[in-house]
mmCIF file with all atom_site columns, C-alpha atoms and ligand atoms in Angstrom:
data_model
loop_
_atom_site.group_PDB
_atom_site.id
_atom_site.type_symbol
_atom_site.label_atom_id
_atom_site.label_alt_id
_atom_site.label_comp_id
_atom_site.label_asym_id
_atom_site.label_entity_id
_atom_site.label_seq_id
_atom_site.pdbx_PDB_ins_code
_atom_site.Cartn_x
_atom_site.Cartn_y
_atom_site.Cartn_z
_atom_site.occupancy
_atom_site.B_iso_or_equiv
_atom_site.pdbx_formal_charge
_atom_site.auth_seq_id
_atom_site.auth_comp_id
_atom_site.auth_asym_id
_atom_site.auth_atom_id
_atom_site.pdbx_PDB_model_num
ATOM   1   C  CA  . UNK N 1 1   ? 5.357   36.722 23.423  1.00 51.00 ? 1   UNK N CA  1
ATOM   2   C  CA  . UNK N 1 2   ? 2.101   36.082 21.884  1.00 52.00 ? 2   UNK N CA  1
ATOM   3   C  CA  . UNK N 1 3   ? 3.173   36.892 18.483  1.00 54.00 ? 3   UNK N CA  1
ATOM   4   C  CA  . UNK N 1 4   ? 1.431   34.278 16.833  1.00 53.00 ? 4   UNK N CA  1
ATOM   5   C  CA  . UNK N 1 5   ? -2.188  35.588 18.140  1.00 54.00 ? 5   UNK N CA  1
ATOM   6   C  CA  . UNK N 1 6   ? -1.172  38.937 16.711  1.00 53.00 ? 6   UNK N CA  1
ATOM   7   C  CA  . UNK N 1 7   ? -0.381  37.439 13.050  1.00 59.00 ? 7   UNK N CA  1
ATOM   8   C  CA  . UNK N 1 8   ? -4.038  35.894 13.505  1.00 85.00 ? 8   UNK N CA  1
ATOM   9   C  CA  . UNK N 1 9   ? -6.665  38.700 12.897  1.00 88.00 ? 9   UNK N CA  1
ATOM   10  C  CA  . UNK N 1 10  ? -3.625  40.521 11.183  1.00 91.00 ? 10  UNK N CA  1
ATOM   11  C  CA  . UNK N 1 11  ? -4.066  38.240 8.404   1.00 93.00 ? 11  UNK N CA  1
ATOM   12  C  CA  . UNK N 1 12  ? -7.373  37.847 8.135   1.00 93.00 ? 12  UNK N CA  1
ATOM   13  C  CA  . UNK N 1 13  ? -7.946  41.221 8.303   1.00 95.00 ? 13  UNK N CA  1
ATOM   14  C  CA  . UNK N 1 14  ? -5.715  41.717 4.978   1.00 96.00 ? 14  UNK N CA  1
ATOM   15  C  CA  . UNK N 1 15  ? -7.439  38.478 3.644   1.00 95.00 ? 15  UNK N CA  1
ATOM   16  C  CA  . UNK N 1 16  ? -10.324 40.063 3.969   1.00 96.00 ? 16  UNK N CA  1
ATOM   17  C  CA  . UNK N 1 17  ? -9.498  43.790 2.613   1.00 97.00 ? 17  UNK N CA  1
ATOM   18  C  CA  . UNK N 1 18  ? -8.076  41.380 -0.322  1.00 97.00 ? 18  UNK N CA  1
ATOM   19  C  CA  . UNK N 1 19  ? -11.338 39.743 -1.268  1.00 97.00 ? 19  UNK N CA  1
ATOM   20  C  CA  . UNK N 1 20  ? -13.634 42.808 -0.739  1.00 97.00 ? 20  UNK N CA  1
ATOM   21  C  CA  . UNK N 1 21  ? -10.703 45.164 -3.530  1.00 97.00 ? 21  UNK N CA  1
ATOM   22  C  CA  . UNK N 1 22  ? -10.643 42.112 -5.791  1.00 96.00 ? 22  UNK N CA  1
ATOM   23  C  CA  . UNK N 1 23  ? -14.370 41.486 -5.651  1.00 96.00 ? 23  UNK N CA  1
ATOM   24  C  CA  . UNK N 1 24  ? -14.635 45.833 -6.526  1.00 96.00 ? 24  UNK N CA  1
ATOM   25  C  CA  . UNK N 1 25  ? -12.630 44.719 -9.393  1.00 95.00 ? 25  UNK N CA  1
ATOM   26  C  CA  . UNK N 1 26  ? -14.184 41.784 -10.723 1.00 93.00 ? 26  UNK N CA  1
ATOM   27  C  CA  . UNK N 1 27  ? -17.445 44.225 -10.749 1.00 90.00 ? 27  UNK N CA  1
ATOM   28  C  CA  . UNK N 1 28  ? -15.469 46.971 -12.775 1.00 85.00 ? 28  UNK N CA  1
ATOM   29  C  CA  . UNK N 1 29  ? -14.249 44.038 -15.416 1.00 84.00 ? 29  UNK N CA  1
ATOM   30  C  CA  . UNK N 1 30  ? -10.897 45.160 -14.736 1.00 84.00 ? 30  UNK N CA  1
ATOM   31  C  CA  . UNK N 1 31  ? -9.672  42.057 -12.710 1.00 78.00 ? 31  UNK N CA  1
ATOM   32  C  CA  . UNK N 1 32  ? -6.853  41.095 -14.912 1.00 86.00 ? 32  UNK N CA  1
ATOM   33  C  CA  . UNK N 1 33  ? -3.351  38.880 -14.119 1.00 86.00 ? 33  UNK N CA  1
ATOM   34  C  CA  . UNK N 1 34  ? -1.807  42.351 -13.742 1.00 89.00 ? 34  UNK N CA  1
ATOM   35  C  CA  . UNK N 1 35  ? -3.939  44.247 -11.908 1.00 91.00 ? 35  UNK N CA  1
ATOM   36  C  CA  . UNK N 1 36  ? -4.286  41.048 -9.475  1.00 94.00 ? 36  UNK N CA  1
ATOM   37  C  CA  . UNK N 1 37  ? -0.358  41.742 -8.969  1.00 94.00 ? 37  UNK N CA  1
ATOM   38  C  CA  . UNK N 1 38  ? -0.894  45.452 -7.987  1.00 95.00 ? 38  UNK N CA  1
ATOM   39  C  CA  . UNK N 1 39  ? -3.333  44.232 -5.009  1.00 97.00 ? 39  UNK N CA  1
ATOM   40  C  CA  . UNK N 1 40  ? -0.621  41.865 -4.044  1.00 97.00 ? 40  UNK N CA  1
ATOM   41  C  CA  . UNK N 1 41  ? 1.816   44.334 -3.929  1.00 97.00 ? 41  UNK N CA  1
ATOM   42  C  CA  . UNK N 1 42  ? -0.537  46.406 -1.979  1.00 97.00 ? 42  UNK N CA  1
ATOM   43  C  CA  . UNK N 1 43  ? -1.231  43.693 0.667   1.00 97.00 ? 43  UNK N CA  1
ATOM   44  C  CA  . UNK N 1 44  ? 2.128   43.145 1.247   1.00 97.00 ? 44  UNK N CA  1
ATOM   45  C  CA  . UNK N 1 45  ? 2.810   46.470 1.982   1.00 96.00 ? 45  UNK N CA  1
ATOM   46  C  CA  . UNK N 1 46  ? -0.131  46.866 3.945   1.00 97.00 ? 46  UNK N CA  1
ATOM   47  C  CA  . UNK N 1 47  ? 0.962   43.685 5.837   1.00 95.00 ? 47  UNK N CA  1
ATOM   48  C  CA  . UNK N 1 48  ? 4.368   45.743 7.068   1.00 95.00 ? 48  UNK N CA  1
ATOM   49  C  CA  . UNK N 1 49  ? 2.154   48.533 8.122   1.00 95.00 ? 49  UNK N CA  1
ATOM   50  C  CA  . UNK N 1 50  ? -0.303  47.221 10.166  1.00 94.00 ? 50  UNK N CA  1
ATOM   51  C  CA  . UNK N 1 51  ? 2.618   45.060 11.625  1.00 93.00 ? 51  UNK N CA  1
ATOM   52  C  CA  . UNK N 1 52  ? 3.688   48.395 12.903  1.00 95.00 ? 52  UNK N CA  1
ATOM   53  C  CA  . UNK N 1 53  ? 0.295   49.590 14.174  1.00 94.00 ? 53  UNK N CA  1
ATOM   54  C  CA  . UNK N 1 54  ? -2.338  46.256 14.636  1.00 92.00 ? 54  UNK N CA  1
ATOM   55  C  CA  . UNK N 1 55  ? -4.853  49.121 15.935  1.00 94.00 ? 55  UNK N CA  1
ATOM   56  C  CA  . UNK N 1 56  ? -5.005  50.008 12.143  1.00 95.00 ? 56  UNK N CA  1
ATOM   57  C  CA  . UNK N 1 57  ? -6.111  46.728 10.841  1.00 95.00 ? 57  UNK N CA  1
ATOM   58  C  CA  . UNK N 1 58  ? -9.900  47.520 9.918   1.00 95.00 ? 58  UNK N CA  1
ATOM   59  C  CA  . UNK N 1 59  ? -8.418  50.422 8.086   1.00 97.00 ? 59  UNK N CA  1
ATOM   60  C  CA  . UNK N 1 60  ? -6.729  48.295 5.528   1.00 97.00 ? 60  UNK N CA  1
ATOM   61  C  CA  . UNK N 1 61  ? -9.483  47.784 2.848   1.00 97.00 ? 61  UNK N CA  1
ATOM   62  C  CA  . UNK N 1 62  ? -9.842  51.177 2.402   1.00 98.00 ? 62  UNK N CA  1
ATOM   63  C  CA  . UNK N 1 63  ? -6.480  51.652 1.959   1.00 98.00 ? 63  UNK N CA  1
ATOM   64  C  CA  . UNK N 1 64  ? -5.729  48.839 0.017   1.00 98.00 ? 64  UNK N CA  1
ATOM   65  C  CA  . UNK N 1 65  ? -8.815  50.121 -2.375  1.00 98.00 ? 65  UNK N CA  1
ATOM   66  C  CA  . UNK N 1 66  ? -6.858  53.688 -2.409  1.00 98.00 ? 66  UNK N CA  1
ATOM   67  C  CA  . UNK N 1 67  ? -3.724  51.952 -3.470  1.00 97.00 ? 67  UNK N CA  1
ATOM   68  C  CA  . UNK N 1 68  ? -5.292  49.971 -6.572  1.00 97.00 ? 68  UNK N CA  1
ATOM   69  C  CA  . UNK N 1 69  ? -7.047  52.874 -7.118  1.00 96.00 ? 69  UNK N CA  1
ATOM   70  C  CA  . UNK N 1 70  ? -3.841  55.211 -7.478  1.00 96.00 ? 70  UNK N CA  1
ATOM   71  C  CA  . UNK N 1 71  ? -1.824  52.428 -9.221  1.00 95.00 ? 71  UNK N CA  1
ATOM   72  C  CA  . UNK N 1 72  ? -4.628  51.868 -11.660 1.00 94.00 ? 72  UNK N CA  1
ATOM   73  C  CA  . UNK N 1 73  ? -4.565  55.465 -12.552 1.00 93.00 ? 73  UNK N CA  1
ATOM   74  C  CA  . UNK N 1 74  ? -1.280  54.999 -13.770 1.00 87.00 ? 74  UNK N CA  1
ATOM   75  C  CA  . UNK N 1 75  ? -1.982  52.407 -15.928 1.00 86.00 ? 75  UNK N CA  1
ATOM   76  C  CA  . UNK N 1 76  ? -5.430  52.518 -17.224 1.00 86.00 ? 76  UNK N CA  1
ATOM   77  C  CA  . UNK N 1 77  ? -6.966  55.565 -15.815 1.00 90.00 ? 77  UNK N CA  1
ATOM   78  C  CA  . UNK N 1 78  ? -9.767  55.920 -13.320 1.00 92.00 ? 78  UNK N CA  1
ATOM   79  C  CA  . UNK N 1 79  ? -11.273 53.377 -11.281 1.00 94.00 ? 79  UNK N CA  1
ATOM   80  C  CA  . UNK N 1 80  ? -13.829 52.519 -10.346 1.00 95.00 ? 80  UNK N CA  1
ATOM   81  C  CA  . UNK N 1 81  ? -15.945 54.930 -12.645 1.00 92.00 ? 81  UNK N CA  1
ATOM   82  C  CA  . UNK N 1 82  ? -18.638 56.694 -10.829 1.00 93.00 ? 82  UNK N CA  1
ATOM   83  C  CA  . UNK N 1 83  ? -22.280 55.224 -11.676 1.00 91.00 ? 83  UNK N CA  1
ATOM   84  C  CA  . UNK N 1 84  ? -24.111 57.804 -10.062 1.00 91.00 ? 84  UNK N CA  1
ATOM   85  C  CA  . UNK N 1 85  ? -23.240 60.872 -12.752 1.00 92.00 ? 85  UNK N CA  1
ATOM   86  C  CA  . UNK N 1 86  ? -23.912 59.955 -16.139 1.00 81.00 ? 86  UNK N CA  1
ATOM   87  C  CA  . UNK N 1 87  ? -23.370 63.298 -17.661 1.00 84.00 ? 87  UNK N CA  1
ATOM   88  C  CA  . UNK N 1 88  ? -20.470 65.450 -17.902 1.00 85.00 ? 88  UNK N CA  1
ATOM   89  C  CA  . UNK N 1 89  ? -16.725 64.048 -17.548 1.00 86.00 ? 89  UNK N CA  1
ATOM   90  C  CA  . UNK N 1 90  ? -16.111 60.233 -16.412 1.00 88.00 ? 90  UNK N CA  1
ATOM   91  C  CA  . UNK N 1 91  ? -14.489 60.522 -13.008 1.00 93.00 ? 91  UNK N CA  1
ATOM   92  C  CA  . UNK N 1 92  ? -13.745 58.022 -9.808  1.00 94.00 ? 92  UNK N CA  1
ATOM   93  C  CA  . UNK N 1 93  ? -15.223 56.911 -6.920  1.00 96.00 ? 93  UNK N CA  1
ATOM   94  C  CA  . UNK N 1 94  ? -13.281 58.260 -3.505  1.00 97.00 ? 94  UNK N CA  1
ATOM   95  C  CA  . UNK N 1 95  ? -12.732 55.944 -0.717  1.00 98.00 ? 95  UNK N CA  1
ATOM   96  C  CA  . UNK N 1 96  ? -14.467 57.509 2.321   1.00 97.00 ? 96  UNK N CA  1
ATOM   97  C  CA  . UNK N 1 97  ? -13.208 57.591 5.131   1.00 97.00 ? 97  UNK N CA  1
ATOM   98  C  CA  . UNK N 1 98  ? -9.686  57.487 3.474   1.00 96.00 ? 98  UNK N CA  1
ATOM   99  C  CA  . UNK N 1 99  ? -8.106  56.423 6.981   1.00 95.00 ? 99  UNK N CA  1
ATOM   100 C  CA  . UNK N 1 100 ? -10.919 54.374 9.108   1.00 95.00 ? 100 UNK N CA  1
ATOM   101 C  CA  . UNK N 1 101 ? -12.967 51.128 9.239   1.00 95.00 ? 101 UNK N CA  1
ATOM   102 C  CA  . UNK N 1 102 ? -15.994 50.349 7.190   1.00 96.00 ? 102 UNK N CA  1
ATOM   103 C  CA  . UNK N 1 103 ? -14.758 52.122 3.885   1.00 98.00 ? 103 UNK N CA  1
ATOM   104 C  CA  . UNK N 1 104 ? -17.100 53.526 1.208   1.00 98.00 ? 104 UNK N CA  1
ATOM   105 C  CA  . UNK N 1 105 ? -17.141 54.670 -2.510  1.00 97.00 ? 105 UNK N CA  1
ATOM   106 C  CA  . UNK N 1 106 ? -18.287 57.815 -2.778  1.00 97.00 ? 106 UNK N CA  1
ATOM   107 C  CA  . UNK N 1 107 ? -18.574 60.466 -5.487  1.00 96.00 ? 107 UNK N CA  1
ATOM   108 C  CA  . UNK N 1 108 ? -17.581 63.639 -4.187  1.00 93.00 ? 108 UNK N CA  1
ATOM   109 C  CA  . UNK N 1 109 ? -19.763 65.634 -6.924  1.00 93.00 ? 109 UNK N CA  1
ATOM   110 C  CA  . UNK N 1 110 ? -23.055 64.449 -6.077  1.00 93.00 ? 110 UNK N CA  1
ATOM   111 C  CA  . UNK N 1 111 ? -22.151 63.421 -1.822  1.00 94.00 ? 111 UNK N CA  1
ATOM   112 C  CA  . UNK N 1 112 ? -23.526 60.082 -2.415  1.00 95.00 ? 112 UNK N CA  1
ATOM   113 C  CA  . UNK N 1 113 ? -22.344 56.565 -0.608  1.00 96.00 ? 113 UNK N CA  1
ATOM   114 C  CA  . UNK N 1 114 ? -22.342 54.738 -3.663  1.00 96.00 ? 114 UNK N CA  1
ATOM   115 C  CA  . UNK N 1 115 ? -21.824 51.396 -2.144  1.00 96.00 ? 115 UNK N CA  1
ATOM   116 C  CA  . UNK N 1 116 ? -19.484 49.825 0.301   1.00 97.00 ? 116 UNK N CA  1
ATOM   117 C  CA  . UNK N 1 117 ? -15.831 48.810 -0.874  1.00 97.00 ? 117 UNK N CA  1
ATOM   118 C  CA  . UNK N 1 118 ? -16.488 44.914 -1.746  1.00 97.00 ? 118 UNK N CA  1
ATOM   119 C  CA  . UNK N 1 119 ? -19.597 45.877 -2.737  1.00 96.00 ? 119 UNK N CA  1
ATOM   120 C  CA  . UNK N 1 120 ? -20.136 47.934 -5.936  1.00 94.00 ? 120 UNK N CA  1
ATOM   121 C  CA  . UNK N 1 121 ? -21.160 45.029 -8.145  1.00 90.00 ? 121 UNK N CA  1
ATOM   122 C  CA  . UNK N 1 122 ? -24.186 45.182 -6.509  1.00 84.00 ? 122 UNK N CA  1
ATOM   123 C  CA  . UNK N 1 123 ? -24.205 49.252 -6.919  1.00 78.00 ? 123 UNK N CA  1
ATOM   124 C  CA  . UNK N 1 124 ? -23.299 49.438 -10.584 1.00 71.00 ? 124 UNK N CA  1
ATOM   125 C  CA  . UNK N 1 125 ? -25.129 45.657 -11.722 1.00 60.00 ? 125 UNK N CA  1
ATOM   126 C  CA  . UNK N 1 126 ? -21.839 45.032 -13.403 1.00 49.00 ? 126 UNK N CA  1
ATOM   127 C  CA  . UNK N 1 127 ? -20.566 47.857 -15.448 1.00 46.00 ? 127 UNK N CA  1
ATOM   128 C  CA  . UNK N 1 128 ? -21.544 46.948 -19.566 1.00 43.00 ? 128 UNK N CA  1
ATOM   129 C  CA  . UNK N 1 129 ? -19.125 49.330 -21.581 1.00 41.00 ? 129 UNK N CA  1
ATOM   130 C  CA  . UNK N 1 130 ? -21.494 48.996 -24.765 1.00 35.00 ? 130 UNK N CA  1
HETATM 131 ZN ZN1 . ZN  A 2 .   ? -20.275 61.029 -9.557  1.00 79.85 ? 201 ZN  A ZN1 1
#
């Protein structure tokens, strides 16, 4: 049935969406045990789904990222913080597109790609809070 050469690039596509939201967090100092749970959670659900529809597996890291981003709002607030506007009211990066490959943070204020998801510790050079 070739069912185990569909659970191949299945998995490392979520592997991958995994390390690129986890990396995002790591740059954002926000990588804690918990917050390492809520990706988890994601995955797995994001495992079921593109079970359903394999076509959809270079969509997962952007919606992994949304997921973290929405649970994360719940529990600490925004993230990731936008580095581009440094006046005016804190607000988050959108994941752009929200449904496609090769996701992005973007602020929608300014229209700026600030960096690729997996990417914004090179965008921000590591967010200092002081
Ligand atoms: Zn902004």
């Amino acid at each position: 049935m070739g069912v185990m050469e569909l659970i191949g690039p299945l998995e490392q596509a979520l592997h991958a969406a995994r390390a690129l939201v986890l990396a995002d967090l790591v740059a954002g100092e926000v990588a804690e045990a918990d917050v390492v749970s809520l990706v988890e959670d994601s995955v797995a659900e994001r495992r079921w789904w593109v079970e359903q529809w394999p076509d959809g597996a270079t969509f997962v890291a952007g919606l992994i990222a949304q997921d973290v981003q929405d649970a994360l709002l719940d529990r600490y607030g925004r993230w990731p913080l936008c580095p581009v506007c440094r006046t005016g009211d804190p607000h988050a990066l959108d994941v752009e597109p929200e449904l496609g490959p090769d996701p992005h943070w973007v602020c929608h204020k300014v229209g700026v790609k600030v960096a690729a998801v997996g990417s914004l510790g090179s965008a921000t050079g590591g967010m200092s809070s002081s």
